[in-house]
PDB file of N, CA and C in Angstrom:
ATOM      1  N   UNK A   1       0.802  -1.191   0.000  1.00 85.00           N
ATOM      2  CA  UNK A   1       0.000   0.000   0.000  1.00 85.00           C
ATOM      3  C   UNK A   1       0.844   1.253   0.000  1.00 85.00           C
ATOM      4  N   UNK A   2       0.163   2.324   0.227  1.00 93.00           N
ATOM      5  CA  UNK A   2       0.829   3.622   0.251  1.00 93.00           C
ATOM      6  C   UNK A   2       1.067   4.052   1.683  1.00 93.00           C
ATOM      7  N   UNK A   3       2.110   4.836   1.856  1.00 91.00           N
ATOM      8  CA  UNK A   3       2.452   5.311   3.183  1.00 91.00           C
ATOM      9  C   UNK A   3       2.926   6.755   3.074  1.00 91.00           C
ATOM     10  N   UNK A   4       2.477   7.588   3.996  1.00 92.00           N
ATOM     11  CA  UNK A   4       2.867   8.990   3.978  1.00 92.00           C
ATOM     12  C   UNK A   4       4.268   9.132   4.562  1.00 92.00           C
ATOM     13  N   UNK A   5       5.082  10.008   3.952  1.00 92.00           N
ATOM     14  CA  UNK A   5       6.448  10.210   4.435  1.00 92.00           C
ATOM     15  C   UNK A   5       6.833  11.678   4.273  1.00 92.00           C
ATOM     16  N   UNK A   6       7.807  12.103   5.064  1.00 95.00           N
ATOM     17  CA  UNK A   6       8.336  13.467   4.961  1.00 95.00           C
ATOM     18  C   UNK A   6       9.393  13.506   3.867  1.00 95.00           C
ATOM     19  N   UNK A   7       8.994  13.887   2.661  1.00 96.00           N
ATOM     20  CA  UNK A   7       9.929  13.971   1.547  1.00 96.00           C
ATOM     21  C   UNK A   7      10.197  15.432   1.221  1.00 96.00           C
ATOM     22  N   UNK A   8      11.433  15.716   0.835  1.00 96.00           N
ATOM     23  CA  UNK A   8      11.807  17.077   0.446  1.00 96.00           C
ATOM     24  C   UNK A   8      12.579  17.015  -0.866  1.00 96.00           C
ATOM     25  N   UNK A   9      12.520  18.097  -1.626  1.00 97.00           N
ATOM     26  CA  UNK A   9      13.279  18.179  -2.874  1.00 97.00           C
ATOM     27  C   UNK A   9      14.598  18.881  -2.589  1.00 97.00           C
ATOM     28  N   UNK A  10      15.694  18.196  -2.862  1.00 96.00           N
ATOM     29  CA  UNK A  10      17.025  18.772  -2.677  1.00 96.00           C
ATOM     30  C   UNK A  10      17.516  19.240  -4.041  1.00 96.00           C
ATOM     31  N   UNK A  11      17.754  20.542  -4.161  1.00 97.00           N
ATOM     32  CA  UNK A  11      18.277  21.118  -5.401  1.00 97.00           C
ATOM     33  C   UNK A  11      19.782  21.294  -5.275  1.00 97.00           C
ATOM     34  N   UNK A  12      20.498  21.029  -6.367  1.00 96.00           N
ATOM     35  CA  UNK A  12      21.935  21.281  -6.415  1.00 96.00           C
ATOM     36  C   UNK A  12      22.141  22.536  -7.259  1.00 96.00           C
ATOM     37  N   UNK A  13      22.845  23.504  -6.688  1.00 96.00           N
ATOM     38  CA  UNK A  13      23.064  24.775  -7.371  1.00 96.00           C
ATOM     39  C   UNK A  13      24.541  24.935  -7.716  1.00 96.00           C
ATOM     40  N   UNK A  14      24.806  25.288  -8.964  1.00 95.00           N
ATOM     41  CA  UNK A  14      26.151  25.639  -9.400  1.00 95.00           C
ATOM     42  C   UNK A  14      26.142  27.127  -9.703  1.00 95.00           C
ATOM     43  N   UNK A  15      26.947  27.889  -9.006  1.00 93.00           N
ATOM     44  CA  UNK A  15      26.995  29.346  -9.122  1.00 93.00           C
ATOM     45  C   UNK A  15      25.617  29.967  -8.932  1.00 93.00           C
ATOM     46  N   UNK A  16      24.849  29.428  -8.008  1.00 92.00           N
ATOM     47  CA  UNK A  16      23.539  29.979  -7.694  1.00 92.00           C
ATOM     48  C   UNK A  16      22.418  29.542  -8.616  1.00 92.00           C
ATOM     49  N   UNK A  17      22.729  28.788  -9.678  1.00 95.00           N
ATOM     50  CA  UNK A  17      21.716  28.321 -10.627  1.00 95.00           C
ATOM     51  C   UNK A  17      21.391  26.856 -10.334  1.00 95.00           C
ATOM     52  N   UNK A  18      20.117  26.545 -10.179  1.00 94.00           N
ATOM     53  CA  UNK A  18      19.708  25.165  -9.919  1.00 94.00           C
ATOM     54  C   UNK A  18      19.912  24.309 -11.167  1.00 94.00           C
ATOM     55  N   UNK A  19      20.487  23.118 -10.980  1.00 94.00           N
ATOM     56  CA  UNK A  19      20.694  22.170 -12.076  1.00 94.00           C
ATOM     57  C   UNK A  19      19.698  21.030 -11.872  1.00 94.00           C
ATOM     58  N   UNK A  20      18.684  20.968 -12.740  1.00 94.00           N
ATOM     59  CA  UNK A  20      17.595  19.998 -12.578  1.00 94.00           C
ATOM     60  C   UNK A  20      18.081  18.550 -12.585  1.00 94.00           C
ATOM     61  N   UNK A  21      19.120  18.268 -13.357  1.00 95.00           N
ATOM     62  CA  UNK A  21      19.591  16.890 -13.484  1.00 95.00           C
ATOM     63  C   UNK A  21      20.091  16.334 -12.153  1.00 95.00           C
ATOM     64  N   UNK A  22      20.569  17.189 -11.255  1.00 93.00           N
ATOM     65  CA  UNK A  22      21.106  16.737  -9.974  1.00 93.00           C
ATOM     66  C   UNK A  22      20.084  16.804  -8.844  1.00 93.00           C
ATOM     67  N   UNK A  23      18.910  17.381  -9.090  1.00 94.00           N
ATOM     68  CA  UNK A  23      17.888  17.498  -8.047  1.00 94.00           C
ATOM     69  C   UNK A  23      17.288  16.127  -7.749  1.00 94.00           C
ATOM     70  N   UNK A  24      16.901  15.925  -6.486  1.00 96.00           N
ATOM     71  CA  UNK A  24      16.324  14.638  -6.097  1.00 96.00           C
ATOM     72  C   UNK A  24      15.317  14.847  -4.980  1.00 96.00           C
ATOM     73  N   UNK A  25      14.350  13.951  -4.923  1.00 96.00           N
ATOM     74  CA  UNK A  25      13.386  13.950  -3.826  1.00 96.00           C
ATOM     75  C   UNK A  25      13.824  12.855  -2.861  1.00 96.00           C
ATOM     76  N   UNK A  26      14.192  13.268  -1.659  1.00 96.00           N
ATOM     77  CA  UNK A  26      14.706  12.328  -0.662  1.00 96.00           C
ATOM     78  C   UNK A  26      13.946  12.514   0.647  1.00 96.00           C
ATOM     79  N   UNK A  27      14.118  11.556   1.552  1.00 96.00           N
ATOM     80  CA  UNK A  27      13.486  11.668   2.869  1.00 96.00           C
ATOM     81  C   UNK A  27      14.146  12.808   3.644  1.00 96.00           C
ATOM     82  N   UNK A  28      13.355  13.478   4.444  1.00 95.00           N
ATOM     83  CA  UNK A  28      13.830  14.642   5.195  1.00 95.00           C
ATOM     84  C   UNK A  28      15.070  14.319   6.039  1.00 95.00           C
ATOM     85  N   UNK A  29      15.109  13.119   6.624  1.00 95.00           N
ATOM     86  CA  UNK A  29      16.236  12.738   7.485  1.00 95.00           C
ATOM     87  C   UNK A  29      17.533  12.543   6.697  1.00 95.00           C
ATOM     88  N   UNK A  30      17.422  12.106   5.439  1.00 95.00           N
ATOM     89  CA  UNK A  30      18.619  11.847   4.645  1.00 95.00           C
ATOM     90  C   UNK A  30      19.001  12.985   3.724  1.00 95.00           C
ATOM     91  N   UNK A  31      18.315  14.115   3.828  1.00 95.00           N
ATOM     92  CA  UNK A  31      18.554  15.226   2.904  1.00 95.00           C
ATOM     93  C   UNK A  31      19.947  15.821   3.068  1.00 95.00           C
ATOM     94  N   UNK A  32      20.383  16.028   4.304  1.00 95.00           N
ATOM     95  CA  UNK A  32      21.703  16.620   4.541  1.00 95.00           C
ATOM     96  C   UNK A  32      22.810  15.690   4.047  1.00 95.00           C
ATOM     97  N   UNK A  33      22.649  14.395   4.278  1.00 96.00           N
ATOM     98  CA  UNK A  33      23.646  13.421   3.825  1.00 96.00           C
ATOM     99  C   UNK A  33      23.722  13.409   2.301  1.00 96.00           C
ATOM    100  N   UNK A  34      22.557  13.443   1.632  1.00 96.00           N
ATOM    101  CA  UNK A  34      22.537  13.480   0.168  1.00 96.00           C
ATOM    102  C   UNK A  34      23.209  14.756  -0.339  1.00 96.00           C
ATOM    103  N   UNK A  35      22.899  15.887   0.287  1.00 96.00           N
ATOM    104  CA  UNK A  35      23.496  17.164  -0.124  1.00 96.00           C
ATOM    105  C   UNK A  35      25.002  17.157   0.021  1.00 96.00           C
ATOM    106  N   UNK A  36      25.490  16.646   1.155  1.00 96.00           N
ATOM    107  CA  UNK A  36      26.940  16.573   1.371  1.00 96.00           C
ATOM    108  C   UNK A  36      27.605  15.650   0.362  1.00 96.00           C
ATOM    109  N   UNK A  37      26.977  14.500   0.107  1.00 96.00           N
ATOM    110  CA  UNK A  37      27.550  13.527  -0.825  1.00 96.00           C
ATOM    111  C   UNK A  37      27.649  14.109  -2.233  1.00 96.00           C
ATOM    112  N   UNK A  38      26.571  14.764  -2.671  1.00 95.00           N
ATOM    113  CA  UNK A  38      26.556  15.324  -4.028  1.00 95.00           C
ATOM    114  C   UNK A  38      27.548  16.473  -4.186  1.00 95.00           C
ATOM    115  N   UNK A  39      27.627  17.357  -3.198  1.00 96.00           N
ATOM    116  CA  UNK A  39      28.539  18.500  -3.332  1.00 96.00           C
ATOM    117  C   UNK A  39      29.998  18.050  -3.338  1.00 96.00           C
ATOM    118  N   UNK A  40      30.362  17.090  -2.471  1.00 96.00           N
ATOM    119  CA  UNK A  40      31.752  16.625  -2.468  1.00 96.00           C
ATOM    120  C   UNK A  40      32.075  15.842  -3.738  1.00 96.00           C
ATOM    121  N   UNK A  41      31.112  15.059  -4.237  1.00 96.00           N
ATOM    122  CA  UNK A  41      31.335  14.298  -5.477  1.00 96.00           C
ATOM    123  C   UNK A  41      31.534  15.250  -6.659  1.00 96.00           C
ATOM    124  N   UNK A  42      30.682  16.280  -6.750  1.00 95.00           N
ATOM    125  CA  UNK A  42      30.813  17.243  -7.841  1.00 95.00           C
ATOM    126  C   UNK A  42      32.108  18.035  -7.725  1.00 95.00           C
ATOM    127  N   UNK A  43      32.527  18.334  -6.499  1.00 94.00           N
ATOM    128  CA  UNK A  43      33.782  19.058  -6.310  1.00 94.00           C
ATOM    129  C   UNK A  43      34.954  18.236  -6.851  1.00 94.00           C
ATOM    130  N   UNK A  44      34.898  16.916  -6.664  1.00 94.00           N
ATOM    131  CA  UNK A  44      35.955  16.043  -7.178  1.00 94.00           C
ATOM    132  C   UNK A  44      35.912  15.935  -8.696  1.00 94.00           C
ATOM    133  N   UNK A  45      34.702  15.944  -9.282  1.00 94.00           N
ATOM    134  CA  UNK A  45      34.554  15.692 -10.715  1.00 94.00           C
ATOM    135  C   UNK A  45      34.751  16.924 -11.592  1.00 94.00           C
ATOM    136  N   UNK A  46      34.314  18.088 -11.122  1.00 92.00           N
ATOM    137  CA  UNK A  46      34.378  19.291 -11.957  1.00 92.00           C
ATOM    138  C   UNK A  46      35.792  19.856 -11.896  1.00 92.00           C
ATOM    139  N   UNK A  47      36.424  20.091 -13.054  1.00 92.00           N
ATOM    140  CA  UNK A  47      37.791  20.629 -13.050  1.00 92.00           C
ATOM    141  C   UNK A  47      37.819  22.081 -12.572  1.00 92.00           C
ATOM    142  N   UNK A  48      38.986  22.519 -12.139  1.00 90.00           N
ATOM    143  CA  UNK A  48      39.140  23.901 -11.682  1.00 90.00           C
ATOM    144  C   UNK A  48      38.889  24.870 -12.827  1.00 90.00           C
ATOM    145  N   UNK A  49      38.358  26.029 -12.478  1.00 88.00           N
ATOM    146  CA  UNK A  49      38.019  27.042 -13.472  1.00 88.00           C
ATOM    147  C   UNK A  49      38.882  28.281 -13.248  1.00 88.00           C
ATOM    148  N   UNK A  50      38.685  29.295 -14.098  1.00 89.00           N
ATOM    149  CA  UNK A  50      39.414  30.557 -13.959  1.00 89.00           C
ATOM    150  C   UNK A  50      39.007  31.293 -12.686  1.00 89.00           C
ATOM    151  N   UNK A  51      37.796  31.016 -12.216  1.00 89.00           N
ATOM    152  CA  UNK A  51      37.266  31.706 -11.039  1.00 89.00           C
ATOM    153  C   UNK A  51      36.646  30.665 -10.113  1.00 89.00           C
ATOM    154  N   UNK A  52      36.364  31.066  -8.884  1.00 92.00           N
ATOM    155  CA  UNK A  52      35.804  30.141  -7.899  1.00 92.00           C
ATOM    156  C   UNK A  52      34.353  29.799  -8.238  1.00 92.00           C
ATOM    157  N   UNK A  53      34.000  28.507  -8.150  1.00 93.00           N
ATOM    158  CA  UNK A  53      32.639  28.060  -8.454  1.00 93.00           C
ATOM    159  C   UNK A  53      32.031  27.441  -7.193  1.00 93.00           C
ATOM    160  N   UNK A  54      30.989  28.066  -6.622  1.00 96.00           N
ATOM    161  CA  UNK A  54      30.339  27.457  -5.461  1.00 96.00           C
ATOM    162  C   UNK A  54      29.351  26.368  -5.881  1.00 96.00           C
ATOM    163  N   UNK A  55      29.369  25.248  -5.163  1.00 96.00           N
ATOM    164  CA  UNK A  55      28.401  24.161  -5.356  1.00 96.00           C
ATOM    165  C   UNK A  55      27.582  24.097  -4.074  1.00 96.00           C
ATOM    166  N   UNK A  56      26.260  24.228  -4.191  1.00 97.00           N
ATOM    167  CA  UNK A  56      25.412  24.258  -3.005  1.00 97.00           C
ATOM    168  C   UNK A  56      24.270  23.261  -3.143  1.00 97.00           C
ATOM    169  N   UNK A  57      23.874  22.688  -2.024  1.00 97.00           N
ATOM    170  CA  UNK A  57      22.677  21.855  -1.965  1.00 97.00           C
ATOM    171  C   UNK A  57      21.655  22.627  -1.143  1.00 97.00           C
ATOM    172  N   UNK A  58      20.424  22.733  -1.655  1.00 97.00           N
ATOM    173  CA  UNK A  58      19.415  23.546  -0.987  1.00 97.00           C
ATOM    174  C   UNK A  58      18.084  22.816  -0.925  1.00 97.00           C
ATOM    175  N   UNK A  59      17.364  23.059   0.170  1.00 96.00           N
ATOM    176  CA  UNK A  59      15.960  22.661   0.279  1.00 96.00           C
ATOM    177  C   UNK A  59      15.184  23.964   0.270  1.00 96.00           C
ATOM    178  N   UNK A  60      14.493  24.226  -0.818  1.00 92.00           N
ATOM    179  CA  UNK A  60      13.822  25.518  -0.965  1.00 92.00           C
ATOM    180  C   UNK A  60      14.869  26.615  -1.025  1.00 92.00           C
ATOM    181  N   UNK A  61      14.801  27.575  -0.088  1.00 93.00           N
ATOM    182  CA  UNK A  61      15.777  28.661  -0.064  1.00 93.00           C
ATOM    183  C   UNK A  61      16.890  28.402   0.951  1.00 93.00           C
ATOM    184  N   UNK A  62      16.783  27.298   1.710  1.00 95.00           N
ATOM    185  CA  UNK A  62      17.763  27.022   2.767  1.00 95.00           C
ATOM    186  C   UNK A  62      18.915  26.172   2.241  1.00 95.00           C
ATOM    187  N   UNK A  63      20.133  26.689   2.363  1.00 96.00           N
ATOM    188  CA  UNK A  63      21.320  25.958   1.923  1.00 96.00           C
ATOM    189  C   UNK A  63      21.678  24.944   3.011  1.00 96.00           C
ATOM    190  N   UNK A  64      21.820  23.663   2.617  1.00 96.00           N
ATOM    191  CA  UNK A  64      22.135  22.629   3.612  1.00 96.00           C
ATOM    192  C   UNK A  64      23.562  22.112   3.467  1.00 96.00           C
ATOM    193  N   UNK A  65      24.201  22.337   2.311  1.00 95.00           N
ATOM    194  CA  UNK A  65      25.587  21.901   2.120  1.00 95.00           C
ATOM    195  C   UNK A  65      26.235  22.806   1.082  1.00 95.00           C
ATOM    196  N   UNK A  66      27.557  23.010   1.225  1.00 95.00           N
ATOM    197  CA  UNK A  66      28.257  23.883   0.286  1.00 95.00           C
ATOM    198  C   UNK A  66      29.705  23.430   0.150  1.00 95.00           C
ATOM    199  N   UNK A  67      30.177  23.441  -1.086  1.00 95.00           N
ATOM    200  CA  UNK A  67      31.589  23.205  -1.390  1.00 95.00           C
ATOM    201  C   UNK A  67      32.000  24.234  -2.430  1.00 95.00           C
ATOM    202  N   UNK A  68      33.294  24.492  -2.524  1.00 94.00           N
ATOM    203  CA  UNK A  68      33.798  25.421  -3.536  1.00 94.00           C
ATOM    204  C   UNK A  68      34.806  24.715  -4.419  1.00 94.00           C
ATOM    205  N   UNK A  69      34.763  25.031  -5.720  1.00 92.00           N
ATOM    206  CA  UNK A  69      35.837  24.630  -6.622  1.00 92.00           C
ATOM    207  C   UNK A  69      36.768  25.824  -6.665  1.00 92.00           C
ATOM    208  N   UNK A  70      37.982  25.644  -6.182  1.00 91.00           N
ATOM    209  CA  UNK A  70      38.895  26.782  -6.086  1.00 91.00           C
ATOM    210  C   UNK A  70      39.342  27.232  -7.466  1.00 91.00           C
ATOM    211  N   UNK A  71      39.661  28.511  -7.568  1.00 90.00           N
ATOM    212  CA  UNK A  71      40.120  29.069  -8.834  1.00 90.00           C
ATOM    213  C   UNK A  71      41.548  28.605  -9.104  1.00 90.00           C
ATOM    214  N   UNK A  72      41.894  28.561 -10.389  1.00 86.00           N
ATOM    215  CA  UNK A  72      43.271  28.258 -10.762  1.00 86.00           C
ATOM    216  C   UNK A  72      44.120  29.450 -10.343  1.00 86.00           C
ATOM    217  N   UNK A  73      45.268  29.170  -9.723  1.00 79.00           N
ATOM    218  CA  UNK A  73      46.130  30.255  -9.257  1.00 79.00           C
ATOM    219  C   UNK A  73      46.665  31.024 -10.453  1.00 79.00           C
ATOM    220  N   UNK A  74      46.571  32.334 -10.380  1.00 70.00           N
ATOM    221  CA  UNK A  74      47.083  33.178 -11.458  1.00 70.00           C
ATOM    222  C   UNK A  74      48.611  33.180 -11.364  1.00 70.00           C
ATOM    223  N   UNK A  75      49.249  32.530 -12.313  1.00 69.00           N
ATOM    224  CA  UNK A  75      50.706  32.412 -12.296  1.00 69.00           C
ATOM    225  C   UNK A  75      51.294  33.482 -13.202  1.00 69.00           C
ATOM    226  N   UNK A  76      51.401  34.713 -12.686  1.00 68.00           N
ATOM    227  CA  UNK A  76      51.821  35.842 -13.524  1.00 68.00           C
ATOM    228  C   UNK A  76      53.301  35.804 -13.857  1.00 68.00           C
ATOM    229  N   UNK A  77      54.095  35.075 -13.083  1.00 66.00           N
ATOM    230  CA  UNK A  77      55.535  35.046 -13.333  1.00 66.00           C
ATOM    231  C   UNK A  77      55.967  33.864 -14.191  1.00 66.00           C
ATOM    232  N   UNK A  78      55.024  33.069 -14.670  1.00 65.00           N
ATOM    233  CA  UNK A  78      55.385  31.846 -15.387  1.00 65.00           C
ATOM    234  C   UNK A  78      56.168  32.124 -16.662  1.00 65.00           C
ATOM    235  N   UNK A  79      55.847  33.212 -17.367  1.00 66.00           N
ATOM    236  CA  UNK A  79      56.558  33.485 -18.618  1.00 66.00           C
ATOM    237  C   UNK A  79      57.801  34.345 -18.394  1.00 66.00           C
ATOM    238  N   UNK A  80      58.049  34.761 -17.162  1.00 66.00           N
ATOM    239  CA  UNK A  80      59.207  35.598 -16.843  1.00 66.00           C
ATOM    240  C   UNK A  80      60.311  34.742 -16.247  1.00 66.00           C
ATOM    241  N   UNK A  81      60.754  33.745 -16.977  1.00 64.00           N
ATOM    242  CA  UNK A  81      61.756  32.838 -16.440  1.00 64.00           C
ATOM    243  C   UNK A  81      63.032  32.952 -17.263  1.00 64.00           C
ATOM    244  N   UNK A  82      64.149  32.949 -16.608  1.00 61.00           N
ATOM    245  CA  UNK A  82      65.438  32.930 -17.294  1.00 61.00           C
ATOM    246  C   UNK A  82      65.665  34.162 -18.149  1.00 61.00           C
ATOM    247  N   UNK A  83      65.871  33.946 -19.434  1.00 59.00           N
ATOM    248  CA  UNK A  83      66.233  35.047 -20.325  1.00 59.00           C
ATOM    249  C   UNK A  83      65.060  35.760 -20.962  1.00 59.00           C
ATOM    250  N   UNK A  84      63.843  35.509 -20.500  1.00 53.00           N
ATOM    251  CA  UNK A  84      62.676  36.149 -21.119  1.00 53.00           C
ATOM    252  C   UNK A  84      62.622  37.621 -20.795  1.00 53.00           C
TER     253      UNK A  84
END
């Protein structure tokens, strides 16, 4: 039969924009664990960018987990080596 449960929609946001493909409906108790798992997994998979990219898991407007993809270090002295 059917059973009532506390389900919530967890949205994954990249740079503040919700990505529908990563959103999931999970039980309220497991929402934080799902958010943490997804943000750390995406942090490992997405390569570094020119600028910092925040990855957030949210239930409605409330952020429940956050990770950052750090920016690539600006190596301004890389071409100033030796006889350059």
